[in-house]
Amino acid sequence: MNQVVVVIGDRLGKGQNVAKGVEAAGGRAIVISGVGADMRLGDVMKTEQADLGISFCGSGGAGAITAQTKYGYPAHYGMRSIEEGVTAINEGKKVLGFGFMDTEELGKRITEAYLKKVQG
């Protein structure tokens, strides 16, 4: 398999720590810059042909719902824990919406869960 590509969109323009975790797990992270980046998640995923998208905002839903509605990416949103994200990956979701959780561990565990799922 080629390197997993993960797009990260954070309402406050963050996501650098999650990106470090994605890269630590062997993935390629693309952090969308600027405030409101979560709302551009689906657009960047499509352009970059990304495997996964991670959205962060207060509710954990806006960017993920937008990506799902606009492009049909299967999404799970409103999440508040890494374990919920791992479960969503195992259920086949491609877009994950979290409350603000810019942590390296989240990026690493989500990427590892995706790789485990696709590699069997």
PDB file of N, CA and C in Angstrom, residues 6-71:
ATOM      1  N   VAL A   6      -3.497  11.767   5.292  1.00  0.00           N
ATOM      2  CA  VAL A   6      -4.493  12.246   6.245  1.00  0.00           C
ATOM      3  C   VAL A   6      -4.537  13.775   6.184  1.00  0.00           C
ATOM      4  N   VAL A   7      -5.713  14.306   5.898  1.00  0.00           N
ATOM      5  CA  VAL A   7      -5.911  15.757   5.890  1.00  0.00           C
ATOM      6  C   VAL A   7      -6.493  16.166   7.240  1.00  0.00           C
ATOM      7  N   ILE A   8      -5.968  17.251   7.789  1.00  0.00           N
ATOM      8  CA  ILE A   8      -6.390  17.730   9.103  1.00  0.00           C
ATOM      9  C   ILE A   8      -6.899  19.160   8.962  1.00  0.00           C
ATOM     10  N   GLY A   9      -8.138  19.371   9.396  1.00  0.00           N
ATOM     11  CA  GLY A   9      -8.730  20.700   9.373  1.00  0.00           C
ATOM     12  C   GLY A   9      -9.228  21.079  10.749  1.00  0.00           C
ATOM     13  N   ASP A  10      -8.684  22.136  11.316  1.00  0.00           N
ATOM     14  CA  ASP A  10      -9.038  22.588  12.663  1.00  0.00           C
ATOM     15  C   ASP A  10      -9.681  23.965  12.575  1.00  0.00           C
ATOM     16  N   ARG A  11     -10.791  24.150  13.250  1.00  0.00           N
ATOM     17  CA  ARG A  11     -11.526  25.422  13.232  1.00  0.00           C
ATOM     18  C   ARG A  11     -10.640  26.601  13.620  1.00  0.00           C
ATOM     19  N   LEU A  12      -9.656  26.362  14.497  1.00  0.00           N
ATOM     20  CA  LEU A  12      -8.782  27.436  14.964  1.00  0.00           C
ATOM     21  C   LEU A  12      -7.441  27.466  14.243  1.00  0.00           C
ATOM     22  N   GLY A  13      -7.302  26.676  13.176  1.00  0.00           N
ATOM     23  CA  GLY A  13      -6.067  26.686  12.398  1.00  0.00           C
ATOM     24  C   GLY A  13      -4.947  25.867  12.998  1.00  0.00           C
ATOM     25  N   LYS A  14      -5.281  24.990  13.945  1.00  0.00           N
ATOM     26  CA  LYS A  14      -4.255  24.146  14.573  1.00  0.00           C
ATOM     27  C   LYS A  14      -4.217  22.793  13.865  1.00  0.00           C
ATOM     28  N   GLY A  15      -3.684  21.779  14.537  1.00  0.00           N
ATOM     29  CA  GLY A  15      -3.608  20.433  13.976  1.00  0.00           C
ATOM     30  C   GLY A  15      -2.193  19.933  13.816  1.00  0.00           C
ATOM     31  N   GLN A  16      -1.203  20.759  14.162  1.00  0.00           N
ATOM     32  CA  GLN A  16       0.195  20.371  13.982  1.00  0.00           C
ATOM     33  C   GLN A  16       0.595  19.185  14.850  1.00  0.00           C
ATOM     34  N   ASN A  17       0.036  19.080  16.055  1.00  0.00           N
ATOM     35  CA  ASN A  17       0.379  17.945  16.917  1.00  0.00           C
ATOM     36  C   ASN A  17      -0.198  16.643  16.365  1.00  0.00           C
ATOM     37  N   VAL A  18      -1.422  16.692  15.879  1.00  0.00           N
ATOM     38  CA  VAL A  18      -2.019  15.504  15.247  1.00  0.00           C
ATOM     39  C   VAL A  18      -1.170  15.088  14.050  1.00  0.00           C
ATOM     40  N   ALA A  19      -0.708  16.063  13.280  1.00  0.00           N
ATOM     41  CA  ALA A  19       0.135  15.777  12.111  1.00  0.00           C
ATOM     42  C   ALA A  19       1.407  15.049  12.519  1.00  0.00           C
ATOM     43  N   LYS A  20       2.009  15.442  13.624  1.00  0.00           N
ATOM     44  CA  LYS A  20       3.216  14.748  14.116  1.00  0.00           C
ATOM     45  C   LYS A  20       2.912  13.284  14.396  1.00  0.00           C
ATOM     46  N   GLY A  21       1.751  13.009  14.973  1.00  0.00           N
ATOM     47  CA  GLY A  21       1.363  11.628  15.249  1.00  0.00           C
ATOM     48  C   GLY A  21       1.120  10.826  13.989  1.00  0.00           C
ATOM     49  N   VAL A  22       0.476  11.444  13.000  1.00  0.00           N
ATOM     50  CA  VAL A  22       0.241  10.782  11.703  1.00  0.00           C
ATOM     51  C   VAL A  22       1.588  10.388  11.102  1.00  0.00           C
ATOM     52  N   GLU A  23       2.525  11.314  11.102  1.00  0.00           N
ATOM     53  CA  GLU A  23       3.845  11.060  10.513  1.00  0.00           C
ATOM     54  C   GLU A  23       4.635  10.043  11.324  1.00  0.00           C
ATOM     55  N   ALA A  24       4.485  10.043  12.641  1.00  0.00           N
ATOM     56  CA  ALA A  24       5.163   9.047  13.488  1.00  0.00           C
ATOM     57  C   ALA A  24       4.681   7.638  13.169  1.00  0.00           C
ATOM     58  N   ALA A  25       3.429   7.520  12.721  1.00  0.00           N
ATOM     59  CA  ALA A  25       2.864   6.215  12.354  1.00  0.00           C
ATOM     60  C   ALA A  25       3.134   5.855  10.898  1.00  0.00           C
ATOM     61  N   GLY A  26       3.876   6.707  10.192  1.00  0.00           N
ATOM     62  CA  GLY A  26       4.233   6.406   8.810  1.00  0.00           C
ATOM     63  C   GLY A  26       3.336   7.030   7.766  1.00  0.00           C
ATOM     64  N   GLY A  27       2.419   7.888   8.179  1.00  0.00           N
ATOM     65  CA  GLY A  27       1.519   8.530   7.239  1.00  0.00           C
ATOM     66  C   GLY A  27       2.038   9.874   6.770  1.00  0.00           C
ATOM     67  N   ARG A  28       1.318  10.447   5.824  1.00  0.00           N
ATOM     68  CA  ARG A  28       1.614  11.795   5.342  1.00  0.00           C
ATOM     69  C   ARG A  28       0.470  12.701   5.780  1.00  0.00           C
ATOM     70  N   ALA A  29       0.791  13.735   6.542  1.00  0.00           N
ATOM     71  CA  ALA A  29      -0.224  14.648   7.057  1.00  0.00           C
ATOM     72  C   ALA A  29      -0.253  15.936   6.243  1.00  0.00           C
ATOM     73  N   ILE A  30      -1.454  16.396   5.969  1.00  0.00           N
ATOM     74  CA  ILE A  30      -1.652  17.684   5.317  1.00  0.00           C
ATOM     75  C   ILE A  30      -2.520  18.512   6.263  1.00  0.00           C
ATOM     76  N   VAL A  31      -1.944  19.558   6.825  1.00  0.00           N
ATOM     77  CA  VAL A  31      -2.679  20.431   7.731  1.00  0.00           C
ATOM     78  C   VAL A  31      -3.171  21.637   6.929  1.00  0.00           C
ATOM     79  N   ILE A  32      -4.472  21.846   6.925  1.00  0.00           N
ATOM     80  CA  ILE A  32      -5.053  22.992   6.249  1.00  0.00           C
ATOM     81  C   ILE A  32      -4.807  24.216   7.135  1.00  0.00           C
ATOM     82  N   SER A  33      -4.269  25.255   6.554  1.00  0.00           N
ATOM     83  CA  SER A  33      -3.944  26.435   7.354  1.00  0.00           C
ATOM     84  C   SER A  33      -5.135  27.382   7.457  1.00  0.00           C
ATOM     85  N   GLY A  34      -5.122  28.161   8.519  1.00  0.00           N
ATOM     86  CA  GLY A  34      -6.091  29.233   8.686  1.00  0.00           C
ATOM     87  C   GLY A  34      -7.297  28.874   9.522  1.00  0.00           C
ATOM     88  N   VAL A  35      -7.896  29.916  10.072  1.00  0.00           N
ATOM     89  CA  VAL A  35      -9.113  29.758  10.855  1.00  0.00           C
ATOM     90  C   VAL A  35     -10.229  29.267   9.934  1.00  0.00           C
ATOM     91  N   GLY A  36     -11.049  28.350  10.432  1.00  0.00           N
ATOM     92  CA  GLY A  36     -12.128  27.781   9.627  1.00  0.00           C
ATOM     93  C   GLY A  36     -11.675  26.669   8.697  1.00  0.00           C
ATOM     94  N   ALA A  37     -10.477  26.150   8.925  1.00  0.00           N
ATOM     95  CA  ALA A  37      -9.921  25.106   8.059  1.00  0.00           C
ATOM     96  C   ALA A  37     -10.798  23.858   8.024  1.00  0.00           C
ATOM     97  N   ASP A  38     -11.513  23.580   9.095  1.00  0.00           N
ATOM     98  CA  ASP A  38     -12.357  22.386   9.131  1.00  0.00           C
ATOM     99  C   ASP A  38     -13.406  22.401   8.028  1.00  0.00           C
ATOM    100  N   MET A  39     -13.868  23.568   7.639  1.00  0.00           N
ATOM    101  CA  MET A  39     -14.914  23.660   6.623  1.00  0.00           C
ATOM    102  C   MET A  39     -14.391  23.379   5.214  1.00  0.00           C
ATOM    103  N   ARG A  40     -13.089  23.346   5.042  1.00  0.00           N
ATOM    104  CA  ARG A  40     -12.479  23.031   3.740  1.00  0.00           C
ATOM    105  C   ARG A  40     -11.951  21.593   3.691  1.00  0.00           C
ATOM    106  N   LEU A  41     -12.221  20.807   4.717  1.00  0.00           N
ATOM    107  CA  LEU A  41     -11.673  19.457   4.817  1.00  0.00           C
ATOM    108  C   LEU A  41     -12.004  18.596   3.602  1.00  0.00           C
ATOM    109  N   GLY A  42     -13.269  18.498   3.235  1.00  0.00           N
ATOM    110  CA  GLY A  42     -13.672  17.665   2.099  1.00  0.00           C
ATOM    111  C   GLY A  42     -13.029  18.102   0.791  1.00  0.00           C
ATOM    112  N   ASP A  43     -12.945  19.415   0.581  1.00  0.00           N
ATOM    113  CA  ASP A  43     -12.337  19.936  -0.644  1.00  0.00           C
ATOM    114  C   ASP A  43     -10.873  19.507  -0.755  1.00  0.00           C
ATOM    115  N   VAL A  44     -10.126  19.639   0.341  1.00  0.00           N
ATOM    116  CA  VAL A  44      -8.706  19.273   0.319  1.00  0.00           C
ATOM    117  C   VAL A  44      -8.543  17.760   0.226  1.00  0.00           C
ATOM    118  N   MET A  45      -9.407  17.006   0.896  1.00  0.00           N
ATOM    119  CA  MET A  45      -9.347  15.547   0.772  1.00  0.00           C
ATOM    120  C   MET A  45      -9.512  15.121  -0.685  1.00  0.00           C
ATOM    121  N   LYS A  46     -10.475  15.719  -1.359  1.00  0.00           N
ATOM    122  CA  LYS A  46     -10.716  15.359  -2.764  1.00  0.00           C
ATOM    123  C   LYS A  46      -9.521  15.738  -3.629  1.00  0.00           C
ATOM    124  N   THR A  47      -9.019  16.953  -3.458  1.00  0.00           N
ATOM    125  CA  THR A  47      -7.875  17.431  -4.248  1.00  0.00           C
ATOM    126  C   THR A  47      -6.650  16.551  -4.044  1.00  0.00           C
ATOM    127  N   GLU A  48      -6.396  16.176  -2.808  1.00  0.00           N
ATOM    128  CA  GLU A  48      -5.199  15.399  -2.454  1.00  0.00           C
ATOM    129  C   GLU A  48      -5.409  13.890  -2.568  1.00  0.00           C
ATOM    130  N   GLN A  49      -6.633  13.475  -2.893  1.00  0.00           N
ATOM    131  CA  GLN A  49      -6.997  12.051  -2.937  1.00  0.00           C
ATOM    132  C   GLN A  49      -6.602  11.369  -1.624  1.00  0.00           C
ATOM    133  N   ALA A  50      -6.998  11.994  -0.529  1.00  0.00           N
ATOM    134  CA  ALA A  50      -6.631  11.526   0.814  1.00  0.00           C
ATOM    135  C   ALA A  50      -7.402  10.278   1.216  1.00  0.00           C
ATOM    136  N   ASP A  51      -6.784   9.520   2.092  1.00  0.00           N
ATOM    137  CA  ASP A  51      -7.419   8.325   2.643  1.00  0.00           C
ATOM    138  C   ASP A  51      -8.349   8.669   3.799  1.00  0.00           C
ATOM    139  N   LEU A  52      -7.949   9.657   4.602  1.00  0.00           N
ATOM    140  CA  LEU A  52      -8.698  10.039   5.796  1.00  0.00           C
ATOM    141  C   LEU A  52      -8.716  11.542   5.956  1.00  0.00           C
ATOM    142  N   GLY A  53      -9.729  12.016   6.677  1.00  0.00           N
ATOM    143  CA  GLY A  53      -9.797  13.414   7.066  1.00  0.00           C
ATOM    144  C   GLY A  53     -10.159  13.499   8.528  1.00  0.00           C
ATOM    145  N   ILE A  54      -9.525  14.421   9.231  1.00  0.00           N
ATOM    146  CA  ILE A  54      -9.823  14.644  10.642  1.00  0.00           C
ATOM    147  C   ILE A  54     -10.194  16.112  10.802  1.00  0.00           C
ATOM    148  N   SER A  55     -11.361  16.336  11.385  1.00  0.00           N
ATOM    149  CA  SER A  55     -11.888  17.679  11.582  1.00  0.00           C
ATOM    150  C   SER A  55     -11.978  17.974  13.070  1.00  0.00           C
ATOM    151  N   PHE A  56     -11.617  19.198  13.437  1.00  0.00           N
ATOM    152  CA  PHE A  56     -11.713  19.638  14.828  1.00  0.00           C
ATOM    153  C   PHE A  56     -12.491  20.939  14.902  1.00  0.00           C
ATOM    154  N   CYS A  57     -13.476  20.967  15.784  1.00  0.00           N
ATOM    155  CA  CYS A  57     -14.183  22.202  16.102  1.00  0.00           C
ATOM    156  C   CYS A  57     -14.835  21.995  17.462  1.00  0.00           C
ATOM    157  N   GLY A  58     -15.505  22.992  17.964  1.00  0.00           N
ATOM    158  CA  GLY A  58     -16.111  22.882  19.286  1.00  0.00           C
ATOM    159  C   GLY A  58     -17.074  21.714  19.399  1.00  0.00           C
ATOM    160  N   SER A  59     -17.943  21.561  18.414  1.00  0.00           N
ATOM    161  CA  SER A  59     -18.938  20.481  18.451  1.00  0.00           C
ATOM    162  C   SER A  59     -18.389  19.166  17.919  1.00  0.00           C
ATOM    163  N   GLY A  60     -17.315  19.252  17.152  1.00  0.00           N
ATOM    164  CA  GLY A  60     -16.769  18.042  16.548  1.00  0.00           C
ATOM    165  C   GLY A  60     -17.545  17.576  15.339  1.00  0.00           C
ATOM    166  N   GLY A  61     -18.280  18.470  14.694  1.00  0.00           N
ATOM    167  CA  GLY A  61     -19.093  18.004  13.598  1.00  0.00           C
ATOM    168  C   GLY A  61     -19.080  18.791  12.312  1.00  0.00           C
ATOM    169  N   ALA A  62     -18.909  20.094  12.375  1.00  0.00           N
ATOM    170  CA  ALA A  62     -19.144  20.933  11.200  1.00  0.00           C
ATOM    171  C   ALA A  62     -18.342  20.503   9.971  1.00  0.00           C
ATOM    172  N   GLY A  63     -17.042  20.371  10.090  1.00  0.00           N
ATOM    173  CA  GLY A  63     -16.211  20.009   8.945  1.00  0.00           C
ATOM    174  C   GLY A  63     -16.483  18.601   8.448  1.00  0.00           C
ATOM    175  N   ALA A  64     -16.720  17.682   9.380  1.00  0.00           N
ATOM    176  CA  ALA A  64     -16.997  16.289   9.000  1.00  0.00           C
ATOM    177  C   ALA A  64     -18.333  16.180   8.273  1.00  0.00           C
ATOM    178  N   ILE A  65     -19.342  16.868   8.785  1.00  0.00           N
ATOM    179  CA  ILE A  65     -20.666  16.842   8.145  1.00  0.00           C
ATOM    180  C   ILE A  65     -20.593  17.476   6.751  1.00  0.00           C
ATOM    181  N   THR A  66     -19.839  18.556   6.625  1.00  0.00           N
ATOM    182  CA  THR A  66     -19.692  19.218   5.326  1.00  0.00           C
ATOM    183  C   THR A  66     -19.014  18.290   4.319  1.00  0.00           C
ATOM    184  N   ALA A  67     -17.952  17.600   4.737  1.00  0.00           N
ATOM    185  CA  ALA A  67     -17.254  16.666   3.840  1.00  0.00           C
ATOM    186  C   ALA A  67     -18.167  15.516   3.439  1.00  0.00           C
ATOM    187  N   GLN A  68     -18.963  15.031   4.372  1.00  0.00           N
ATOM    188  CA  GLN A  68     -19.888  13.941   4.079  1.00  0.00           C
ATOM    189  C   GLN A  68     -20.978  14.404   3.112  1.00  0.00           C
ATOM    190  N   THR A  69     -21.544  15.565   3.373  1.00  0.00           N
ATOM    191  CA  THR A  69     -22.638  16.074   2.543  1.00  0.00           C
ATOM    192  C   THR A  69     -22.163  16.409   1.133  1.00  0.00           C
ATOM    193  N   LYS A  70     -21.026  17.083   1.033  1.00  0.00           N
ATOM    194  CA  LYS A  70     -20.553  17.560  -0.264  1.00  0.00           C
ATOM    195  C   LYS A  70     -19.948  16.452  -1.126  1.00  0.00           C
ATOM    196  N   TYR A  71     -19.224  15.513  -0.499  1.00  0.00           N
ATOM    197  CA  TYR A  71     -18.491  14.508  -1.273  1.00  0.00           C
ATOM    198  C   TYR A  71     -18.899  13.066  -0.990  1.00  0.00           C
TER     199      TYR A  71
END
